[in-house]
Coordinates of C-alpha atoms in Angstrom, one line a residue:
M24 CA -2.2 23.0 4.2
I25 CA -3.3 20.9 7.6
S26 CA -7.3 20.5 7.7
N27 CA -9.0 20.6 10.7
D28 CA -9.7 16.3 10.0
E29 CA -5.5 16.0 10.1
A30 CA -3.6 15.7 13.5
V31 CA 0.3 17.1 13.8
I32 CA 1.4 14.1 15.3
G33 CA 4.0 14.2 18.4
S34 CA 5.7 11.4 19.1
C35 CA 5.3 7.6 17.5
D36 CA 3.5 6.2 20.0
E37 CA 0.7 8.5 18.2
L38 CA 0.3 5.7 15.4
S39 CA 0.2 2.9 14.1
A40 CA 0.3 0.7 11.0
G41 CA -1.9 1.5 8.5
D42 CA -2.3 5.0 9.1
A43 CA -2.0 7.7 6.5
I44 CA 0.5 10.0 6.9
E45 CA 2.4 12.7 5.4
A46 CA 5.7 14.7 6.8
F47 CA 6.7 17.7 5.9
Y48 CA 11.1 19.3 6.2
G49 CA 9.6 23.3 6.8
N50 CA 6.7 24.1 4.9
T51 CA 7.9 21.7 2.1
L52 CA 6.1 17.9 1.9
V53 CA 8.9 15.3 1.6
H54 CA 6.9 12.1 2.0
R55 CA 3.6 10.9 2.1
G56 CA 2.4 6.8 2.8
P57 CA 1.0 4.2 4.9
V58 CA 2.9 3.6 8.3
T59 CA 4.1 0.0 7.9
E60 CA 5.8 0.0 11.5
T61 CA 6.6 2.1 14.4
A62 CA 10.4 1.6 17.0
L63 CA 8.8 3.9 19.6
D64 CA 11.3 3.8 21.4
Q65 CA 13.3 5.8 19.0
G66 CA 11.1 8.1 17.8
L67 CA 11.2 6.3 13.9
V68 CA 8.8 5.4 11.8
W69 CA 9.0 3.3 9.1
I70 CA 6.5 4.3 6.3
L71 CA 6.3 3.3 2.4
D72 CA 6.4 6.4 0.7
T73 CA 4.0 7.0 -2.1
L74 CA 6.0 9.8 -3.5
T75 CA 8.7 7.7 -4.3
G76 CA 7.7 3.9 -4.4
S77 CA 10.0 3.0 -1.8
R78 CA 10.5 1.9 2.0
R79 CA 11.5 5.2 4.3
L80 CA 13.1 5.1 7.7
L81 CA 11.2 8.9 9.1
D82 CA 13.0 10.3 12.3
I83 CA 9.7 12.4 14.1
S84 CA 11.9 14.8 16.1
E85 CA 13.5 16.0 12.7
L86 CA 10.0 16.3 11.0
E87 CA 6.3 17.3 11.1
I88 CA 4.0 13.9 10.6
V89 CA 0.7 14.8 9.8
R90 CA -1.8 11.4 10.3
L91 CA -4.4 12.0 7.3
P92 CA -8.1 11.5 8.0
T93 CA -8.6 7.8 7.6
H94 CA -10.4 7.7 4.1
Y95 CA -6.7 8.3 3.3
R96 CA -5.4 5.0 4.0
E97 CA -7.2 2.7 0.8
V98 CA -6.6 5.6 -1.4
L99 CA -2.2 5.4 -0.3
V100 CA -2.1 1.7 0.4
G101 CA -3.4 1.2 -3.6
A102 CA -1.8 3.3 -5.5
P103 CA 2.0 2.6 -6.0
G104 CA 4.3 4.8 -7.4
H105 CA 2.1 8.1 -7.4

C-alpha cells in the first residue's frame, strides 16, 4: 500500500544511491532495500535487498518501484536479514 509520502518512480534518474525503495510485481512486494547504484541508460537499479539479504538488479520497466520516505533509509541500511 502506497502512502502520501511515498513516490512511485517512473525512471532511474529519479533515484540515487541511498534511496530506500520497495519493488512490487502486481500487488506483491518482491524486493525492499537501499539503492546502491543505477544504470540510467538501461533502466536498471541495484539494491541491497533486505528481504533476502542479497544484492539485486531490478528492471524498473518490469516492476512498480516506490521510493520510501527519508526516515526509512537508516532502518533499511541497518537491518540486514529482515
